[in-house]
Coordinates of C-alpha atoms in Angstrom, one line a residue:
M1317 CA -5.1 17.7 -40.3
S1318 CA -4.1 16.7 -36.8
R1319 CA -5.0 13.2 -35.6
A1320 CA -7.8 12.8 -33.1
I1321 CA -6.7 11.9 -29.6
E1322 CA -8.8 9.3 -27.8
V1323 CA -9.4 9.8 -24.1
R1324 CA -10.7 6.6 -22.5
Y1325 CA -10.5 4.2 -19.5
I1326 CA -7.7 1.8 -19.8
E1327 CA -7.5 -2.0 -19.9
E1328 CA -4.9 -4.3 -18.4
S1329 CA -3.2 -4.5 -21.7
D1330 CA -2.5 -0.8 -21.5
Y1331 CA -0.6 -0.9 -18.2
A1332 CA 2.9 -0.8 -19.7
D1333 CA 2.1 2.1 -22.1
W1334 CA 0.2 4.0 -19.4
M1335 CA 3.0 3.7 -16.8
L1336 CA 5.6 4.8 -19.4
A1337 CA 3.5 7.9 -20.1
L1338 CA 3.2 8.6 -16.4
R1339 CA 7.0 8.3 -15.9
K1340 CA 7.6 10.7 -18.8
G1341 CA 5.1 13.1 -17.4
F1342 CA 6.8 13.2 -14.0
M1343 CA 10.3 13.5 -15.5
R1344 CA 11.4 10.1 -14.4
P1345 CA 13.5 7.8 -16.6
P1346 CA 11.3 6.9 -19.6
L1347 CA 11.4 3.2 -19.1
C1348 CA 8.8 0.6 -18.2
T1349 CA 10.0 -3.0 -18.1
E1350 CA 7.8 -6.1 -18.3
R1351 CA 8.3 -6.5 -14.5
D1352 CA 7.2 -2.9 -14.0
A1353 CA 4.0 -3.5 -15.9
T1354 CA 3.3 -6.8 -14.2
E1355 CA 4.1 -5.9 -10.5
A1356 CA 3.4 -2.1 -10.2
P1357 CA -0.3 -2.1 -10.9
A1358 CA -1.1 -4.4 -8.0
I1359 CA 1.2 -2.4 -5.6
L1360 CA -0.3 0.9 -6.7
E1361 CA -3.8 -0.6 -6.5
I1362 CA -4.6 0.6 -10.0
E1363 CA -8.2 -0.1 -11.0
P1364 CA -8.7 0.1 -14.8
A1365 CA -12.3 1.3 -14.3
R1366 CA -10.9 4.4 -12.5
T1367 CA -7.9 5.0 -14.7
Q1368 CA -7.9 7.1 -17.8
G1369 CA -5.4 7.6 -20.6
A1370 CA -5.2 9.8 -23.7
F1371 CA -4.0 7.9 -26.7
D1372 CA -2.5 9.4 -29.8
D1373 CA -2.3 6.9 -32.6
G1374 CA -2.4 4.1 -30.0
R1375 CA 0.4 5.7 -27.8
C1376 CA -0.5 6.9 -24.3
V1377 CA 0.3 10.6 -23.9
A1378 CA -1.6 11.5 -20.7
T1379 CA -2.7 9.8 -17.5
F1380 CA -5.3 10.3 -14.8
R1381 CA -6.4 8.0 -12.0
T1382 CA -8.6 8.1 -8.9
M1383 CA -8.9 6.0 -5.8
P1384 CA -11.7 5.6 -3.2
R1385 CA -10.9 7.2 0.1
E1386 CA -12.6 8.3 3.3
L1387 CA -11.8 11.9 4.3
T1388 CA -12.0 12.9 8.0
V1389 CA -14.0 16.1 8.5
P1390 CA -14.2 18.4 11.6
G1391 CA -16.0 16.6 14.4
G1392 CA -14.5 13.2 13.6
G1393 CA -17.0 12.2 10.9
T1394 CA -16.0 11.0 7.4
V1395 CA -17.2 11.6 3.8
P1396 CA -16.6 9.4 0.7
A1397 CA -13.9 11.1 -1.3
D1398 CA -12.6 10.6 -4.9
A1399 CA -8.8 10.9 -4.6
V1400 CA -7.3 12.1 -7.9
T1401 CA -3.7 11.0 -8.5
N1402 CA -1.1 10.2 -11.3
V1403 CA -2.2 13.2 -13.4
S1404 CA 0.3 13.8 -16.3
V1405 CA 0.4 15.1 -19.8
T1406 CA 3.4 14.4 -22.0
A1407 CA 5.3 17.5 -22.9
T1408 CA 4.6 17.1 -26.6
H1409 CA 0.8 17.1 -26.0
R1410 CA 0.2 20.0 -23.6
R1411 CA -2.5 22.6 -24.2
R1412 CA -4.8 20.3 -26.1
G1413 CA -7.5 19.9 -23.5
L1414 CA -6.5 16.4 -22.4
L1415 CA -6.5 17.1 -18.7
S1416 CA -9.8 18.9 -19.0
A1417 CA -11.4 15.9 -20.7
M1418 CA -10.1 13.4 -18.2
M1419 CA -11.1 15.6 -15.3
A1420 CA -14.6 16.0 -16.7
N1421 CA -14.9 12.3 -16.9
G1422 CA -13.5 11.7 -13.5
L1423 CA -15.8 14.3 -11.7
A1424 CA -18.9 12.9 -13.5
A1425 CA -18.0 9.4 -12.4
A1426 CA -17.3 10.5 -8.8
K1427 CA -20.7 12.3 -8.7
E1428 CA -22.5 9.2 -10.0
R1429 CA -20.8 7.0 -7.4
G1430 CA -22.0 9.3 -4.6
D1431 CA -18.7 10.8 -3.6
A1432 CA -19.3 14.0 -1.5
V1433 CA -15.9 15.6 -2.5
S1434 CA -13.0 15.1 -4.8
I1435 CA -9.4 15.6 -3.4
L1436 CA -5.9 15.8 -4.8
I1437 CA -2.4 17.1 -4.1
A1438 CA -1.5 19.8 -6.6
A1439 CA 2.0 19.6 -8.2
E1440 CA 1.5 23.2 -9.3
Y1441 CA -0.7 25.8 -7.7
P1442 CA -2.4 27.4 -10.7
I1443 CA -3.7 24.2 -12.3
Y1444 CA -6.7 23.0 -10.3
G1445 CA -8.6 26.1 -9.4
R1446 CA -10.2 26.2 -12.8
F1447 CA -11.7 22.7 -12.1
G1448 CA -13.4 23.9 -8.9
Y1449 CA -10.7 22.8 -6.3
G1450 CA -9.5 25.0 -3.5
P1451 CA -6.5 24.5 -1.1
A1452 CA -8.1 22.9 2.0
T1453 CA -4.9 21.9 3.9
W1454 CA -1.4 23.3 4.2
V1455 CA 1.9 21.8 5.4
T1456 CA 5.0 23.1 7.0
D1457 CA 8.5 21.6 7.2
W1458 CA 10.9 22.5 10.0
T1459 CA 14.7 21.9 10.5
V1460 CA 15.6 21.9 14.1
E1461 CA 19.1 22.8 15.3
I1462 CA 19.2 20.4 18.3
P1463 CA 22.1 22.0 20.2
R1464 CA 20.1 25.3 20.3
A1465 CA 16.8 23.6 21.2
R1466 CA 17.4 23.4 25.0
L1467 CA 15.4 20.2 25.2
G1468 CA 16.2 19.2 28.7
L1469 CA 16.1 15.5 29.7
P1470 CA 13.4 13.4 28.0
Q1471 CA 10.6 12.5 30.4
L1472 CA 7.7 10.1 30.0
P1473 CA 4.5 9.8 32.0
D1474 CA 4.6 7.0 34.6
G1475 CA 4.5 3.6 33.0
A1476 CA 4.8 4.9 29.4
R1477 CA 7.7 3.9 27.2
V1478 CA 9.2 4.3 23.7
D1479 CA 10.2 1.0 21.9
L1480 CA 12.1 0.4 18.7
V1481 CA 10.3 -2.1 16.5
D1482 CA 10.5 -3.6 13.0
G1483 CA 8.4 -3.3 10.0
A1484 CA 6.5 -6.5 10.7
E1485 CA 5.4 -5.0 14.1
I1486 CA 4.3 -1.8 12.4
R1487 CA 2.1 -3.7 10.0
K1488 CA 0.4 -5.2 13.1
V1489 CA -0.1 -2.1 15.2
G1490 CA 0.0 0.7 12.6
P1491 CA -3.5 0.3 11.0
E1492 CA -5.4 0.4 14.2
L1493 CA -3.4 3.3 15.5
H1494 CA -3.9 5.2 12.3
E1495 CA -7.7 4.6 12.4
R1496 CA -7.8 6.2 15.9
T1497 CA -5.5 9.0 14.8
R1498 CA -7.3 10.0 11.6
R1499 CA -10.6 10.4 13.4
L1500 CA -8.9 13.2 15.4
T1501 CA -7.4 14.8 12.4
P1502 CA -9.6 16.7 9.9
G1503 CA -8.0 16.3 6.5
A1504 CA -6.7 12.8 7.1
I1505 CA -7.6 9.9 4.8
N1506 CA -7.8 6.2 5.4
R1507 CA -4.8 4.0 4.6
T1508 CA -5.2 0.8 2.6
D1509 CA -3.3 -2.5 3.2
G1510 CA -1.2 -1.6 0.2
F1511 CA 0.0 1.6 2.0
W1512 CA 1.3 -0.4 4.9
K1513 CA 3.1 -2.9 2.7
Q1514 CA 4.9 -0.1 0.8
Y1515 CA 5.5 1.9 4.0
T1516 CA 7.4 -1.0 5.6
G1517 CA 9.1 -2.4 2.5
E1518 CA 7.1 -5.6 2.2
A1519 CA 5.9 -4.5 -1.3
L1520 CA 8.3 -2.4 -3.3
L1521 CA 7.8 -0.8 -6.7
P1522 CA 10.3 -2.3 -9.1
W1523 CA 11.9 1.0 -9.9
N1524 CA 12.3 2.1 -6.2
S1525 CA 15.3 1.3 -4.0
W1526 CA 14.7 0.7 -0.3
T1527 CA 16.7 1.6 2.8
E1528 CA 15.2 0.2 6.0
P1529 CA 14.1 3.0 8.3
F1530 CA 13.9 3.0 12.1
H1531 CA 10.4 2.6 13.7
A1532 CA 9.6 3.7 17.2
V1533 CA 6.3 3.3 19.0
Y1534 CA 5.0 5.1 22.1
R1535 CA 3.1 2.8 24.5
N1536 CA 1.0 4.3 27.3
A1537 CA 0.9 2.9 30.8
T1538 CA -1.5 0.2 29.8
G1539 CA 0.7 -0.9 26.9
Q1540 CA -1.5 0.5 24.2
V1541 CA 0.3 2.0 21.2
D1542 CA -0.6 5.7 21.1
G1543 CA 2.1 6.9 18.7
L1544 CA 4.3 5.9 15.8
L1545 CA 7.5 7.4 14.5
T1546 CA 9.4 6.3 11.4
Y1547 CA 12.7 8.0 10.7
S1548 CA 16.1 7.6 8.9
V1549 CA 19.5 8.9 10.0
A1550 CA 22.2 10.5 7.8
D1551 CA 25.4 9.2 9.3
V1552 CA 27.8 12.2 8.7
W1553 CA 31.0 13.0 10.6
D1554 CA 33.4 15.9 10.3
A1555 CA 36.8 15.9 11.9
K1556 CA 35.7 13.0 14.1
L1557 CA 32.7 15.1 15.2
P1558 CA 29.2 13.7 14.5
Q1559 CA 27.0 15.8 12.2
C1560 CA 24.1 13.4 11.9
T1561 CA 20.5 14.4 10.8
V1562 CA 17.3 12.6 11.7
T1563 CA 14.7 12.8 8.9
V1564 CA 11.2 12.0 10.1
R1565 CA 9.2 10.1 7.5
K1566 CA 6.0 9.8 9.6
L1567 CA 4.9 10.7 13.1
I1568 CA 1.3 10.1 14.2
A1569 CA -0.1 10.1 17.7
T1570 CA -3.5 10.0 19.5
S1571 CA -2.4 12.3 22.3
P1572 CA -0.1 15.3 23.0
E1573 CA 1.8 13.1 25.4
A1574 CA 2.6 10.5 22.8
E1575 CA 3.5 13.2 20.2
G1576 CA 5.8 15.1 22.5
A1577 CA 7.5 11.9 23.7
L1578 CA 8.3 10.8 20.1
W1579 CA 9.6 14.2 19.1
R1580 CA 11.8 14.4 22.2
Y1581 CA 13.1 10.8 21.5
A1582 CA 14.0 11.7 17.9
M1583 CA 15.9 14.7 19.0
S1584 CA 17.8 12.9 21.8
V1585 CA 19.3 10.2 19.7
D1586 CA 23.1 10.1 20.2
W1587 CA 25.2 11.9 17.5
V1588 CA 22.2 13.7 16.0
V1589 CA 22.6 17.5 15.7
S1590 CA 19.7 18.3 13.5
L1591 CA 16.2 17.1 12.7
D1592 CA 14.1 17.4 9.5
S1593 CA 10.5 17.2 10.5
G1594 CA 9.0 16.2 7.2
S1595 CA 5.6 17.7 6.3
R1596 CA 3.5 18.7 9.3
A1597 CA 0.4 20.7 10.1
P1598 CA 1.3 24.4 10.1
D1599 CA 0.3 24.6 13.8
D1600 CA 2.2 21.5 14.8
L1601 CA 3.4 21.2 18.4
L1602 CA 7.1 20.7 17.5
P1603 CA 8.5 24.3 17.7
L1604 CA 6.8 25.0 21.1
L1605 CA 8.2 21.7 22.6
L1606 CA 11.6 23.3 22.4
G1607 CA 13.1 25.4 25.1
D1608 CA 14.1 27.8 22.3
P1609 CA 11.5 27.6 19.5
R1610 CA 13.8 29.7 17.3
A1611 CA 15.9 26.5 16.9
A1612 CA 13.1 25.2 14.6
R1613 CA 13.5 27.0 11.3
I1614 CA 10.7 26.8 8.7
T1615 CA 12.2 25.3 5.5
S1616 CA 8.9 24.9 3.5
H1617 CA 5.4 26.1 3.8
A1618 CA 2.9 25.4 1.1
D1619 CA -0.6 24.3 0.1
F1620 CA -1.1 20.5 0.2
M1621 CA -4.5 18.8 -0.2
W1622 CA -7.0 20.6 -2.5
L1623 CA -10.7 19.8 -2.3
R1624 CA -13.7 20.1 -4.6
M1625 CA -17.2 19.9 -3.4
L1626 CA -19.5 17.5 -5.3
D1627 CA -22.4 17.2 -2.9
V1628 CA -22.9 20.3 -0.8
P1629 CA -25.6 18.9 1.5
A1630 CA -23.8 15.6 2.2
A1631 CA -20.5 17.3 2.8
L1632 CA -21.7 20.1 5.1
E1633 CA -24.0 17.9 7.0
A1634 CA -21.2 15.4 7.7
R1635 CA -18.9 17.8 9.5
G1636 CA -19.3 19.1 13.1
Y1637 CA -19.9 22.6 14.2
A1638 CA -18.9 24.2 17.5
G1639 CA -21.4 27.0 17.4
T1640 CA -25.0 27.5 16.4
G1641 CA -26.1 29.6 13.4
E1642 CA -27.5 29.8 10.0
L1643 CA -26.0 30.8 6.6
V1644 CA -27.4 31.0 3.1
L1645 CA -24.5 30.3 0.7
E1646 CA -24.8 31.1 -3.0
V1647 CA -22.3 28.7 -4.7
R1648 CA -21.2 29.2 -8.3
D1649 CA -20.1 26.0 -10.0
A1650 CA -19.7 26.1 -13.8
D1651 CA -19.9 22.3 -13.9
G1652 CA -23.2 22.3 -11.9
Y1653 CA -22.3 19.8 -9.1
A1654 CA -22.4 22.4 -6.3
D1655 CA -24.2 25.2 -8.0
G1656 CA -27.1 26.8 -6.2
R1657 CA -28.2 28.5 -3.0
W1658 CA -27.9 26.4 0.1
R1659 CA -29.3 27.1 3.6
L1660 CA -26.9 25.8 6.3
T1661 CA -28.5 25.4 9.7
A1662 CA -25.9 24.2 12.2
S1663 CA -25.4 23.5 15.9
P1664 CA -23.2 21.2 18.0
E1665 CA -25.9 18.6 17.7
G1666 CA -25.8 18.5 13.9
A1667 CA -26.5 20.3 10.6
Q1668 CA -29.1 20.5 7.9
V1669 CA -28.5 21.8 4.4
L1670 CA -31.4 22.5 2.0
A1671 CA -31.7 24.2 -1.3
T1672 CA -33.4 27.6 -1.0
T1673 CA -34.4 30.7 -2.9
A1674 CA -33.7 33.0 0.0
E1675 CA -31.3 35.9 -0.5
P1676 CA -27.7 34.8 0.1
D1677 CA -25.5 35.8 3.0
L1678 CA -22.3 35.0 1.0
T1679 CA -21.6 34.4 -2.6
L1680 CA -18.6 32.4 -3.6
D1681 CA -17.1 30.0 -6.2
V1682 CA -17.0 26.3 -5.4
G1683 CA -13.2 26.4 -5.0
E1684 CA -13.5 28.9 -2.2
L1685 CA -16.1 26.6 -0.5
G1686 CA -13.5 23.9 -0.8
A1687 CA -10.9 26.0 0.9
L1688 CA -13.3 26.8 3.8
Y1689 CA -14.8 23.3 4.2
L1690 CA -12.3 21.7 6.6
G1691 CA -11.9 24.9 8.7
D1692 CA -8.5 26.1 7.6
E1693 CA -9.3 29.2 5.6
S1694 CA -11.1 32.3 6.8
A1695 CA -14.2 33.7 5.0
V1696 CA -13.2 37.2 6.4
R1697 CA -9.8 36.9 4.7
L1698 CA -11.3 35.7 1.4
A1699 CA -13.8 38.5 1.5
A1700 CA -11.0 41.0 2.0
L1701 CA -9.3 39.5 -1.1
G1702 CA -12.6 39.8 -3.1
R1703 CA -12.9 36.0 -3.5
V1704 CA -16.0 35.9 -1.3
E1705 CA -18.8 38.4 -1.7
E1706 CA -20.5 39.4 1.6
R1707 CA -24.1 40.0 0.8
R1708 CA -25.1 40.7 4.4
P1709 CA -22.9 42.7 6.8
G1710 CA -21.1 40.4 9.2
A1711 CA -21.8 37.3 7.2
A1712 CA -18.2 36.4 6.7
A1713 CA -17.5 36.6 10.4
R1714 CA -20.5 34.4 11.1
A1715 CA -19.2 31.9 8.6
D1716 CA -15.9 31.8 10.4
A1717 CA -17.6 31.3 13.7
L1718 CA -19.3 28.2 12.3
L1719 CA -16.7 26.7 10.0
R1720 CA -13.3 27.4 11.5
T1721 CA -11.6 24.8 13.7
P1722 CA -9.4 25.2 16.8
R1723 CA -6.5 23.3 15.2
R1724 CA -5.7 23.4 11.5
P1725 CA -6.6 20.5 9.3
W1726 CA -3.8 18.3 8.1
C1727 CA -3.4 15.5 5.6
P1728 CA -0.4 13.3 6.7
D1729 CA -0.2 11.3 3.5
I1730 CA 0.7 11.8 -0.1
F1731 CA -1.6 10.1 -2.5

């Protein structure tokens, strides 16, 4: 008879075993030193009350953790989000229901806390749909061949400038800039103090090496920081000719002027012949800033942040709507959190969502509602795929008119 595996929330005494299981699950060297177990939990902001493990005869064989986050929604509002991370199952213990058990515990706890949604970044596409998640944001990476880009001379608005700064300055100006930026970016999440310490090398995980990056900020004519760029440079030469590549780690900005200025700066650095954009929104400005947009080649395009609805009224009432209309949504949720019929009455002034017994306009699973929520996916497209059932003619088009956004949502951060 096989041993029973215990799924439970961890204690501080479990840190070393839990992190060792996490490293094994993510195919990293299977080692957790005393220093790792002492220093890493504080840097990672691990809360035992939000961290689960599965234990087989006392040994951790699966991991699961959540973090409290605020998610920006269309219109600039926010909702409380349960951010799922560090999900792993050791290869010897797959297909035993361990992830399902930890996920059930996590979703129940998030619902009890009052989180409107749960979010995660899926390592593999097929896993999380069965738990009610849908892909809510996507990312695209570009490589730019700078000699072909036909940039022209960099120009800044009168009084504006780009300055190189150090990590200490980023820790001062970055948090306020990000708060302004994320309110303009549906799909963005808040950043903690721990994020900024890791981002600038002040707090390093024991097993990670660190190479100091370059930081540049864009200041407008009043001196206010409206953009931030962090990048590294691969110093490569061939036959005394520079073949250097700029790799963008982060670029955030509160205005198109700041964003364009930082991209042009990055591509005008001496000796640089190519730029790797890092993960950007699929409709990023970058390619169309170039005189020849074909110089920007897509190197990756994939789903990124997945979203699961936990409180339909709270989530739909929190976001903004450009138009006026009404929809009755029949949401199927096997776990019951979002299940039911919901009447959405929306306008630019606000929205109301109430349970109803009226005949539905659309019937859909909770994961499809997650894909539609931030405005990225099209109900018309999902209906064509058979993933949304149109119960009234034209209902999918009416849903798109209410839910879709002018720019695609984007989550700038891995969590």
